[in-house]
Each structure stands twice: as C-alpha cells, then as structure tokens.
GROMACS .gro file of N, CA and C in nm:
model
  453
    1UNK      N    1  -6.184  10.732  12.310
    1UNK     CA    2  -6.240  10.670  12.192
    1UNK      C    3  -6.241  10.517  12.212
    2UNK      N    4  -6.352  10.455  12.180
    2UNK     CA    5  -6.367  10.310  12.197
    2UNK      C    6  -6.403  10.247  12.063
    3UNK      N    7  -6.346  10.129  12.039
    3UNK     CA    8  -6.378  10.050  11.921
    3UNK      C    9  -6.420   9.912  11.970
    4UNK      N   10  -6.530   9.862  11.914
    4UNK     CA   11  -6.575   9.727  11.944
    4UNK      C   12  -6.563   9.644  11.818
    5UNK      N   13  -6.504   9.526  11.829
    5UNK     CA   14  -6.487   9.438  11.712
    5UNK      C   15  -6.498   9.294  11.752
    6UNK      N   16  -6.512   9.209  11.652
    6UNK     CA   17  -6.522   9.066  11.670
    6UNK      C   18  -6.382   9.009  11.686
    7UNK      N   19  -6.351   8.959  11.803
    7UNK     CA   20  -6.215   8.916  11.838
    7UNK      C   21  -6.164   8.804  11.747
    8UNK      N   22  -6.239   8.699  11.733
    8UNK     CA   23  -6.190   8.584  11.655
    8UNK      C   24  -6.186   8.613  11.505
    9UNK      N   25  -6.281   8.693  11.454
    9UNK     CA   26  -6.282   8.727  11.315
    9UNK      C   27  -6.160   8.812  11.277
   10UNK      N   28  -6.133   8.914  11.355
   10UNK     CA   29  -6.019   9.003  11.328
   10UNK      C   30  -5.888   8.925  11.347
   11UNK      N   31  -5.880   8.844  11.455
   11UNK     CA   32  -5.761   8.766  11.480
   11UNK      C   33  -5.731   8.668  11.369
   12UNK      N   34  -5.832   8.603  11.320
   12UNK     CA   35  -5.809   8.504  11.212
   12UNK      C   36  -5.762   8.573  11.083
   13UNK      N   37  -5.819   8.687  11.052
   13UNK     CA   38  -5.776   8.763  10.932
   13UNK      C   39  -5.630   8.809  10.948
   14UNK      N   40  -5.598   8.862  11.063
   14UNK     CA   41  -5.463   8.912  11.087
   14UNK      C   42  -5.361   8.799  11.075
   15UNK      N   43  -5.388   8.686  11.140
   15UNK     CA   44  -5.292   8.576  11.134
   15UNK      C   45  -5.288   8.507  11.001
   16UNK      N   46  -5.398   8.509  10.926
   16UNK     CA   47  -5.395   8.456  10.789
   16UNK      C   48  -5.305   8.540  10.700
   17UNK      N   49  -5.316   8.674  10.713
   17UNK     CA   50  -5.233   8.764  10.636
   17UNK      C   51  -5.086   8.747  10.677
   18UNK      N   52  -5.060   8.734  10.807
   18UNK     CA   53  -4.921   8.716  10.853
   18UNK      C   54  -4.865   8.585  10.802
   19UNK      N   55  -4.942   8.478  10.808
   19UNK     CA   56  -4.891   8.349  10.762
   19UNK      C   57  -4.865   8.346  10.613
   20UNK      N   58  -4.951   8.410  10.534
   20UNK     CA   59  -4.927   8.417  10.390
   20UNK      C   60  -4.801   8.500  10.361
   21UNK      N   61  -4.786   8.611  10.431
   21UNK     CA   62  -4.665   8.695  10.412
   21UNK      C   63  -4.539   8.619  10.448
   22UNK      N   64  -4.540   8.551  10.563
   22UNK     CA   65  -4.423   8.473  10.604
   22UNK      C   66  -4.395   8.358  10.508
   23UNK      N   67  -4.499   8.293  10.461
   23UNK     CA   68  -4.482   8.184  10.366
   23UNK      C   69  -4.409   8.232  10.238
   24UNK      N   70  -4.451   8.350  10.191
   24UNK     CA   71  -4.389   8.406  10.071
   24UNK      C   72  -4.247   8.457  10.095
   25UNK      N   73  -4.216   8.493  10.219
   25UNK     CA   74  -4.083   8.546  10.252
   25UNK      C   75  -3.979   8.436  10.280
   26UNK      N   76  -4.022   8.316  10.309
   26UNK     CA   77  -3.927   8.211  10.347
   26UNK      C   78  -3.818   8.188  10.243
   27UNK      N   79  -3.850   8.175  10.114
   27UNK     CA   80  -3.742   8.149  10.017
   27UNK      C   81  -3.636   8.260  10.008
   28UNK      N   82  -3.675   8.382  10.044
   28UNK     CA   83  -3.580   8.494  10.042
   28UNK      C   84  -3.496   8.501  10.167
   29UNK      N   85  -3.548   8.447  10.276
   29UNK     CA   86  -3.476   8.451  10.405
   29UNK      C   87  -3.392   8.327  10.427
   30UNK      N   88  -3.436   8.213  10.383
   30UNK     CA   89  -3.362   8.087  10.405
   30UNK      C   90  -3.327   8.033  10.267
   31UNK      N   91  -3.207   8.057  10.222
   31UNK     CA   92  -3.161   8.012  10.094
   31UNK      C   93  -3.111   7.868  10.101
   32UNK      N   94  -3.151   7.786  10.005
   32UNK     CA   95  -3.103   7.649  10.002
   32UNK      C   96  -3.025   7.627   9.873
   33UNK      N   97  -2.921   7.547   9.881
   33UNK     CA   98  -2.839   7.522   9.761
   33UNK      C   99  -2.882   7.401   9.684
   34UNK      N  100  -2.913   7.293   9.756
   34UNK     CA  101  -2.949   7.169   9.688
   34UNK      C  102  -3.102   7.153   9.693
   35UNK      N  103  -3.168   7.179   9.581
   35UNK     CA  104  -3.313   7.178   9.575
   35UNK      C  105  -3.370   7.035   9.567
   36UNK      N  106  -3.284   6.936   9.549
   36UNK     CA  107  -3.331   6.799   9.536
   36UNK      C  108  -3.356   6.732   9.671
   37UNK      N  109  -3.309   6.792   9.774
   37UNK     CA  110  -3.329   6.735   9.911
   37UNK      C  111  -3.479   6.743   9.946
   38UNK      N  112  -3.523   6.644  10.020
   38UNK     CA  113  -3.663   6.643  10.063
   38UNK      C  114  -3.680   6.733  10.185
   39UNK      N  115  -3.590   6.720  10.282
   39UNK     CA  116  -3.599   6.802  10.405
   39UNK      C  117  -3.481   6.901  10.397
   40UNK      N  118  -3.518   7.028  10.398
   40UNK     CA  119  -3.418   7.134  10.393
   40UNK      C  120  -3.438   7.228  10.512
   41UNK      N  121  -3.362   7.337  10.511
   41UNK     CA  122  -3.376   7.433  10.620
   41UNK      C  123  -3.510   7.506  10.612
   42UNK      N  124  -3.578   7.502  10.500
   42UNK     CA  125  -3.709   7.565  10.486
   42UNK      C  126  -3.824   7.477  10.530
   43UNK      N  127  -3.799   7.351  10.554
   43UNK     CA  128  -3.909   7.257  10.581
   43UNK      C  129  -3.982   7.287  10.711
   44UNK      N  130  -3.909   7.297  10.821
   44UNK     CA  131  -3.974   7.321  10.951
   44UNK      C  132  -4.046   7.455  10.958
   45UNK      N  133  -3.981   7.567  10.912
   45UNK     CA  134  -4.056   7.693  10.912
   45UNK      C  135  -4.180   7.690  10.825
   46UNK      N  136  -4.172   7.626  10.709
   46UNK     CA  137  -4.291   7.614  10.622
   46UNK      C  138  -4.399   7.528  10.690
   47UNK      N  139  -4.359   7.427  10.763
   47UNK     CA  140  -4.457   7.344  10.834
   47UNK      C  141  -4.531   7.424  10.940
   48UNK      N  142  -4.456   7.497  11.020
   48UNK     CA  143  -4.520   7.577  11.127
   48UNK      C  144  -4.607   7.687  11.069
   49UNK      N  145  -4.554   7.758  10.969
   49UNK     CA  146  -4.632   7.870  10.910
   49UNK      C  147  -4.754   7.815  10.836
   50UNK      N  148  -4.739   7.701  10.770
   50UNK     CA  149  -4.853   7.642  10.704
   50UNK      C  150  -4.960   7.600  10.803
   51UNK      N  151  -4.919   7.544  10.915
   51UNK     CA  152  -5.015   7.507  11.019
   51UNK      C  153  -5.085   7.631  11.073
   52UNK      N  154  -5.010   7.739  11.092
   52UNK     CA  155  -5.071   7.865  11.138
   52UNK      C  156  -5.173   7.917  11.037
   53UNK      N  157  -5.140   7.907  10.908
   53UNK     CA  158  -5.233   7.951  10.804
   53UNK      C  159  -5.358   7.865  10.795
   54UNK      N  160  -5.342   7.733  10.810
   54UNK     CA  161  -5.458   7.643  10.803
   54UNK      C  162  -5.549   7.670  10.921
   55UNK      N  163  -5.492   7.684  11.043
   55UNK     CA  164  -5.575   7.711  11.160
   55UNK      C  165  -5.647   7.847  11.148
   56UNK      N  166  -5.577   7.946  11.094
   56UNK     CA  167  -5.638   8.075  11.079
   56UNK      C  168  -5.753   8.070  10.976
   57UNK      N  169  -5.733   7.995  10.869
   57UNK     CA  170  -5.838   7.980  10.767
   57UNK      C  171  -5.961   7.908  10.827
   58UNK      N  172  -5.937   7.802  10.905
   58UNK     CA  173  -6.049   7.731  10.968
   58UNK      C  174  -6.126   7.824  11.062
   59UNK      N  175  -6.052   7.901  11.143
   59UNK     CA  176  -6.118   7.994  11.235
   59UNK      C  177  -6.194   8.100  11.157
   60UNK      N  178  -6.140   8.147  11.046
   60UNK     CA  179  -6.207   8.248  10.964
   60UNK      C  180  -6.337   8.194  10.908
   61UNK      N  181  -6.336   8.070  10.857
   61UNK     CA  182  -6.457   8.009  10.805
   61UNK      C  183  -6.562   7.994  10.913
   62UNK      N  184  -6.519   7.946  11.034
   62UNK     CA  185  -6.612   7.931  11.147
   62UNK      C  186  -6.675   8.066  11.182
   63UNK      N  187  -6.594   8.169  11.188
   63UNK     CA  188  -6.646   8.300  11.225
   63UNK      C  189  -6.735   8.362  11.120
   64UNK      N  190  -6.705   8.334  10.992
   64UNK     CA  191  -6.795   8.383  10.884
   64UNK      C  192  -6.928   8.311  10.889
   65UNK      N  193  -6.927   8.181  10.921
   65UNK     CA  194  -7.053   8.109  10.935
   65UNK      C  195  -7.135   8.167  11.051
   66UNK      N  196  -7.069   8.196  11.163
   66UNK     CA  197  -7.141   8.255  11.275
   66UNK      C  198  -7.195   8.392  11.238
   67UNK      N  199  -7.119   8.470  11.160
   67UNK     CA  200  -7.164   8.603  11.122
   67UNK      C  201  -7.288   8.596  11.032
   68UNK      N  202  -7.289   8.505  10.936
   68UNK     CA  203  -7.402   8.497  10.843
   68UNK      C  204  -7.525   8.436  10.910
   69UNK      N  205  -7.503   8.352  11.011
   69UNK     CA  206  -7.616   8.293  11.085
   69UNK      C  207  -7.662   8.383  11.199
   70UNK      N  208  -7.590   8.492  11.219
   70UNK     CA  209  -7.619   8.588  11.324
   70UNK      C  210  -7.614   8.525  11.463
   71UNK      N  211  -7.516   8.438  11.483
   71UNK     CA  212  -7.495   8.372  11.611
   71UNK      C  213  -7.410   8.465  11.699
   72UNK      N  214  -7.422   8.450  11.831
   72UNK     CA  215  -7.341   8.536  11.919
   72UNK      C  216  -7.193   8.498  11.907
   73UNK      N  217  -7.109   8.604  11.912
   73UNK     CA  218  -6.963   8.586  11.904
   73UNK      C  219  -6.895   8.670  12.011
   74UNK      N  220  -6.765   8.644  12.030
   74UNK     CA  221  -6.687   8.724  12.125
   74UNK      C  222  -6.665   8.863  12.073
   75UNK      N  223  -6.705   8.958  12.150
   75UNK     CA  224  -6.681   9.099  12.113
   75UNK      C  225  -6.583   9.159  12.212
   76UNK      N  226  -6.488   9.240  12.159
   76UNK     CA  227  -6.389   9.303  12.242
   76UNK      C  228  -6.400   9.454  12.224
   77UNK      N  229  -6.391   9.522  12.337
   77UNK     CA  230  -6.393   9.669  12.334
   77UNK      C  231  -6.255   9.720  12.360
   78UNK      N  232  -6.203   9.800  12.271
   78UNK     CA  233  -6.069   9.858  12.280
   78UNK      C  234  -6.081  10.005  12.315
   79UNK      N  235  -6.032  10.039  12.432
   79UNK     CA  236  -6.039  10.178  12.481
   79UNK      C  237  -5.897  10.236  12.464
   80UNK      N  238  -5.882  10.334  12.378
   80UNK     CA  239  -5.752  10.391  12.348
   80UNK      C  240  -5.690  10.469  12.464
   81UNK      N  241  -5.771  10.521  12.551
   81UNK     CA  242  -5.717  10.591  12.667
   81UNK      C  243  -5.650  10.495  12.762
   82UNK      N  244  -5.705  10.378  12.778
   82UNK     CA  245  -5.645  10.276  12.866
   82UNK      C  246  -5.523  10.210  12.800
   83UNK      N  247  -5.524  10.200  12.668
   83UNK     CA  248  -5.415  10.135  12.597
   83UNK      C  249  -5.297  10.227  12.570
   84UNK      N  250  -5.304  10.351  12.613
   84UNK     CA  251  -5.195  10.445  12.592
   84UNK      C  252  -5.067  10.402  12.659
   85UNK      N  253  -5.079  10.346  12.777
   85UNK     CA  254  -4.960  10.301  12.850
   85UNK      C  255  -4.891  10.185  12.775
   86UNK      N  256  -4.970  10.093  12.723
   86UNK     CA  257  -4.913   9.984  12.645
   86UNK      C  258  -4.844  10.036  12.521
   87UNK      N  259  -4.901  10.135  12.456
   87UNK     CA  260  -4.840  10.194  12.339
   87UNK      C  261  -4.709  10.260  12.374
   88UNK      N  262  -4.700  10.324  12.490
   88UNK     CA  263  -4.575  10.385  12.535
   88UNK      C  264  -4.468  10.279  12.557
   89UNK      N  265  -4.503  10.164  12.611
   89UNK     CA  266  -4.403  10.056  12.628
   89UNK      C  267  -4.356  10.006  12.491
   90UNK      N  268  -4.445   9.996  12.397
   90UNK     CA  269  -4.406   9.954  12.262
   90UNK      C  270  -4.310  10.058  12.200
   91UNK      N  271  -4.339  10.187  12.220
   91UNK     CA  272  -4.252  10.291  12.170
   91UNK      C  273  -4.113  10.281  12.235
   92UNK      N  274  -4.109  10.255  12.365
   92UNK     CA  275  -3.984  10.237  12.432
   92UNK      C  276  -3.906  10.115  12.379
   93UNK      N  277  -3.976  10.008  12.347
   93UNK     CA  278  -3.909   9.891  12.288
   93UNK      C  279  -3.852   9.924  12.150
   94UNK      N  280  -3.926   9.997  12.069
   94UNK     CA  281  -3.873  10.036  11.940
   94UNK      C  282  -3.753  10.129  11.953
   95UNK      N  283  -3.759  10.221  12.050
   95UNK     CA  284  -3.645  10.310  12.076
   95UNK      C  285  -3.524  10.227  12.124
   96UNK      N  286  -3.547  10.126  12.206
   96UNK     CA  287  -3.439  10.038  12.251
   96UNK      C  288  -3.374   9.968  12.134
   97UNK      N  289  -3.455   9.917  12.043
   97UNK     CA  290  -3.405   9.849  11.924
   97UNK      C  291  -3.320   9.949  11.840
   98UNK      N  292  -3.368  10.072  11.829
   98UNK     CA  293  -3.293  10.172  11.753
   98UNK      C  294  -3.164  10.212  11.821
   99UNK      N  295  -3.165  10.221  11.952
   99UNK     CA  296  -3.043  10.260  12.027
   99UNK      C  297  -2.939  10.151  12.017
  100UNK      N  298  -2.981  10.026  12.005
  100UNK     CA  299  -2.887   9.914  11.995
  100UNK      C  300  -2.791   9.926  11.876
  101UNK      N  301  -2.830  10.004  11.774
  101UNK     CA  302  -2.743  10.021  11.657
  101UNK      C  303  -2.630  10.115  11.686
  102UNK      N  304  -2.646  10.205  11.780
  102UNK     CA  305  -2.542  10.305  11.807
  102UNK      C  306  -2.467  10.284  11.939
  103UNK      N  307  -2.533  10.231  12.037
  103UNK     CA  308  -2.469  10.211  12.167
  103UNK      C  309  -2.448  10.062  12.191
  104UNK      N  310  -2.351  10.028  12.276
  104UNK     CA  311  -2.331   9.887  12.309
  104UNK      C  312  -2.450   9.828  12.383
  105UNK      N  313  -2.456   9.697  12.383
  105UNK     CA  314  -2.570   9.625  12.444
  105UNK      C  315  -2.590   9.665  12.589
  106UNK      N  316  -2.480   9.666  12.667
  106UNK     CA  317  -2.493   9.691  12.809
  106UNK      C  318  -2.548   9.829  12.836
  107UNK      N  319  -2.496   9.929  12.769
  107UNK     CA  320  -2.536  10.066  12.790
  107UNK      C  321  -2.682  10.090  12.746
  108UNK      N  322  -2.717  10.038  12.629
  108UNK     CA  323  -2.854  10.056  12.582
  108UNK      C  324  -2.956   9.977  12.666
  109UNK      N  325  -2.915   9.862  12.717
  109UNK     CA  326  -3.004   9.784  12.803
  109UNK      C  327  -3.028   9.852  12.938
  110UNK      N  328  -2.919   9.910  12.994
  110UNK     CA  329  -2.932   9.985  13.117
  110UNK      C  330  -3.022  10.106  13.095
  111UNK      N  331  -3.005  10.177  12.986
  111UNK     CA  332  -3.088  10.296  12.956
  111UNK      C  333  -3.232  10.256  12.942
  112UNK      N  334  -3.260  10.147  12.866
  112UNK     CA  335  -3.397  10.102  12.847
  112UNK      C  336  -3.463  10.060  12.978
  113UNK      N  337  -3.391   9.986  13.059
  113UNK     CA  338  -3.452   9.935  13.182
  113UNK      C  339  -3.476  10.049  13.282
  114UNK      N  340  -3.386  10.148  13.286
  114UNK     CA  341  -3.409  10.261  13.375
  114UNK      C  342  -3.526  10.343  13.329
  115UNK      N  343  -3.539  10.363  13.196
  115UNK     CA  344  -3.655  10.438  13.142
  115UNK      C  345  -3.784  10.364  13.168
  116UNK      N  346  -3.783  10.233  13.160
  116UNK     CA  347  -3.902  10.156  13.190
  116UNK      C  348  -3.941  10.165  13.338
  117UNK      N  349  -3.843  10.159  13.429
  117UNK     CA  350  -3.872  10.176  13.570
  117UNK      C  351  -3.924  10.316  13.599
  118UNK      N  352  -3.869  10.415  13.535
  118UNK     CA  353  -3.919  10.553  13.551
  118UNK      C  354  -4.062  10.566  13.499
  119UNK      N  355  -4.091  10.502  13.387
  119UNK     CA  356  -4.226  10.507  13.330
  119UNK      C  357  -4.327  10.448  13.426
  120UNK      N  358  -4.291  10.342  13.497
  120UNK     CA  359  -4.384  10.280  13.592
  120UNK      C  360  -4.374  10.340  13.731
  121UNK      N  361  -4.313  10.456  13.743
  121UNK     CA  362  -4.304  10.535  13.868
  121UNK      C  363  -4.240  10.455  13.982
  122UNK      N  364  -4.137  10.382  13.953
  122UNK     CA  365  -4.066  10.308  14.054
  122UNK      C  366  -3.973  10.404  14.129
  123UNK      N  367  -3.991  10.417  14.259
  123UNK     CA  368  -3.913  10.511  14.338
  123UNK      C  369  -3.809  10.444  14.426
  124UNK      N  370  -3.810  10.315  14.435
  124UNK     CA  371  -3.716  10.241  14.518
  124UNK      C  372  -3.583  10.225  14.446
  125UNK      N  373  -3.477  10.274  14.499
  125UNK     CA  374  -3.345  10.271  14.434
  125UNK      C  375  -3.293  10.130  14.423
  126UNK      N  376  -3.343  10.041  14.508
  126UNK     CA  377  -3.297   9.900  14.505
  126UNK      C  378  -3.334   9.832  14.376
  127UNK      N  379  -3.450   9.863  14.320
  127UNK     CA  380  -3.492   9.803  14.194
  127UNK      C  381  -3.399   9.847  14.081
  128UNK      N  382  -3.362   9.973  14.080
  128UNK     CA  383  -3.267  10.022  13.978
  128UNK      C  384  -3.133   9.949  13.992
  129UNK      N  385  -3.086   9.933  14.116
  129UNK     CA  386  -2.957   9.866  14.138
  129UNK      C  387  -2.966   9.718  14.095
  130UNK      N  388  -3.076   9.652  14.123
  130UNK     CA  389  -3.093   9.511  14.085
  130UNK      C  390  -3.091   9.497  13.933
  131UNK      N  391  -3.169   9.582  13.866
  131UNK     CA  392  -3.179   9.572  13.719
  131UNK      C  393  -3.044   9.601  13.654
  132UNK      N  394  -2.975   9.704  13.702
  132UNK     CA  395  -2.846   9.742  13.642
  132UNK      C  396  -2.744   9.630  13.667
  133UNK      N  397  -2.745   9.574  13.788
  133UNK     CA  398  -2.648   9.469  13.816
  133UNK      C  399  -2.676   9.343  13.734
  134UNK      N  400  -2.802   9.311  13.708
  134UNK     CA  401  -2.836   9.194  13.624
  134UNK      C  402  -2.792   9.217  13.481
  135UNK      N  403  -2.815   9.338  13.428
  135UNK     CA  404  -2.774   9.368  13.290
  135UNK      C  405  -2.623   9.357  13.278
  136UNK      N  406  -2.551   9.413  13.373
  136UNK     CA  407  -2.404   9.407  13.367
  136UNK      C  408  -2.358   9.262  13.380
  137UNK      N  409  -2.412   9.187  13.471
  137UNK     CA  410  -2.366   9.047  13.490
  137UNK      C  411  -2.398   8.961  13.369
  138UNK      N  412  -2.515   8.978  13.309
  138UNK     CA  413  -2.551   8.898  13.191
  138UNK      C  414  -2.457   8.937  13.076
  139UNK      N  415  -2.431   9.066  13.059
  139UNK     CA  416  -2.340   9.109  12.953
  139UNK      C  417  -2.201   9.053  12.971
  140UNK      N  418  -2.150   9.061  13.090
  140UNK     CA  419  -2.014   9.006  13.115
  140UNK      C  420  -2.014   8.855  13.097
  141UNK      N  421  -2.117   8.786  13.146
  141UNK     CA  422  -2.122   8.642  13.130
  141UNK      C  423  -2.121   8.601  12.983
  142UNK      N  424  -2.206   8.666  12.901
  142UNK     CA  425  -2.213   8.629  12.761
  142UNK      C  426  -2.085   8.666  12.683
  143UNK      N  427  -2.029   8.781  12.713
  143UNK     CA  428  -1.914   8.828  12.636
  143UNK      C  429  -1.785   8.756  12.677
  144UNK      N  430  -1.764   8.734  12.805
  144UNK     CA  431  -1.636   8.681  12.851
  144UNK      C  432  -1.633   8.530  12.873
  145UNK      N  433  -1.743   8.474  12.922
  145UNK     CA  434  -1.745   8.332  12.952
  145UNK      C  435  -1.797   8.248  12.836
  146UNK      N  436  -1.894   8.298  12.764
  146UNK     CA  437  -1.952   8.223  12.653
  146UNK      C  438  -1.896   8.270  12.517
  147UNK      N  439  -1.820   8.376  12.517
  147UNK     CA  440  -1.761   8.436  12.395
  147UNK      C  441  -1.867   8.465  12.289
  148UNK      N  442  -1.977   8.521  12.333
  148UNK     CA  443  -2.084   8.565  12.241
  148UNK      C  444  -2.077   8.714  12.228
  149UNK      N  445  -2.067   8.761  12.102
  149UNK     CA  446  -2.061   8.906  12.084
  149UNK      C  447  -2.204   8.961  12.082
  150UNK      N  448  -2.231   9.051  12.173
  150UNK     CA  449  -2.362   9.114  12.185
  150UNK      C  450  -2.364   9.237  12.095
  151UNK      N  451  -2.483   9.274  12.047
  151UNK     CA  452  -2.487   9.391  11.958
  151UNK      C  453  -2.447   9.520  12.025
   0.00000   0.00000   0.00000
C-alpha cells in the first residue's frame, strides 16, 4: 500500500499541533513559585516552542498559498511494505522502554541491543561481544564512578 502526500504541508501541520500541545503543557510540567520573575524556568522552553510554532505557521501559510495557486510542491510517497522494518525498530524501542520499568538498565540494554542485532541478521559474534561490553562498561562507569543511578 502506498500513500502520496505533500511533505511540507503535512510536516507544518504536525509540528504546529505539537508546538501548541507543548506550549499548553509547559505550566503543568515546569512549576514556578515566584510568578513576578521575568525569566523563569519556563522562559527558555517557551521560547524554543514558540519559535517552532511560528516557523510551522509560516511554512503552513506558504504551503497553503502554493496549494491554492496550484504551484508544484514536494510530494512524498510512503510505501508501507518498505517501512515495516522501521516500524519494527520503533516497536523494539517501545518494548525497551517498557522493560526498563521491570529490569535493571544493564540487563534491559543488553537484551535490547541483542534483539536489535538479531533483527538486522548480524551473525558475527564479535559485534555481540562489543555491544555487551560497551553496555556493561557504561553502566559500571555511570553507577560507580559518577554515582548516577540508572533506571
């Protein structure tokens, strides 16, 4: 199954919706005690999200003008059969996030990386050894030398 859509038009709408949603969520996520301050913890996130919203709105207006004038635009074809592998990687990432709640960081990271190597048909045992040793060394470094508690 294939879908063809206007890349910039869809992208601008998606990012405009995301920026409006994030803008409305900021007061609930970053609580401030002294409302009289000019610069607070909400200032920089609001600045970045506001800039994202303004740029998305400008791009949306440009794309709507092109649409009504029937000017050529960027079209993207999305083939779901080819995107199935990317969707599988996203599912593995979500599973990794879920496993982090029950298993320690080191064990869940090793499990995720081994499943990812298996998914990409990696047959060389050296790659598995390298990935596992990196996960173990990073975990030990963060927990014992930096005193950072990993999930």
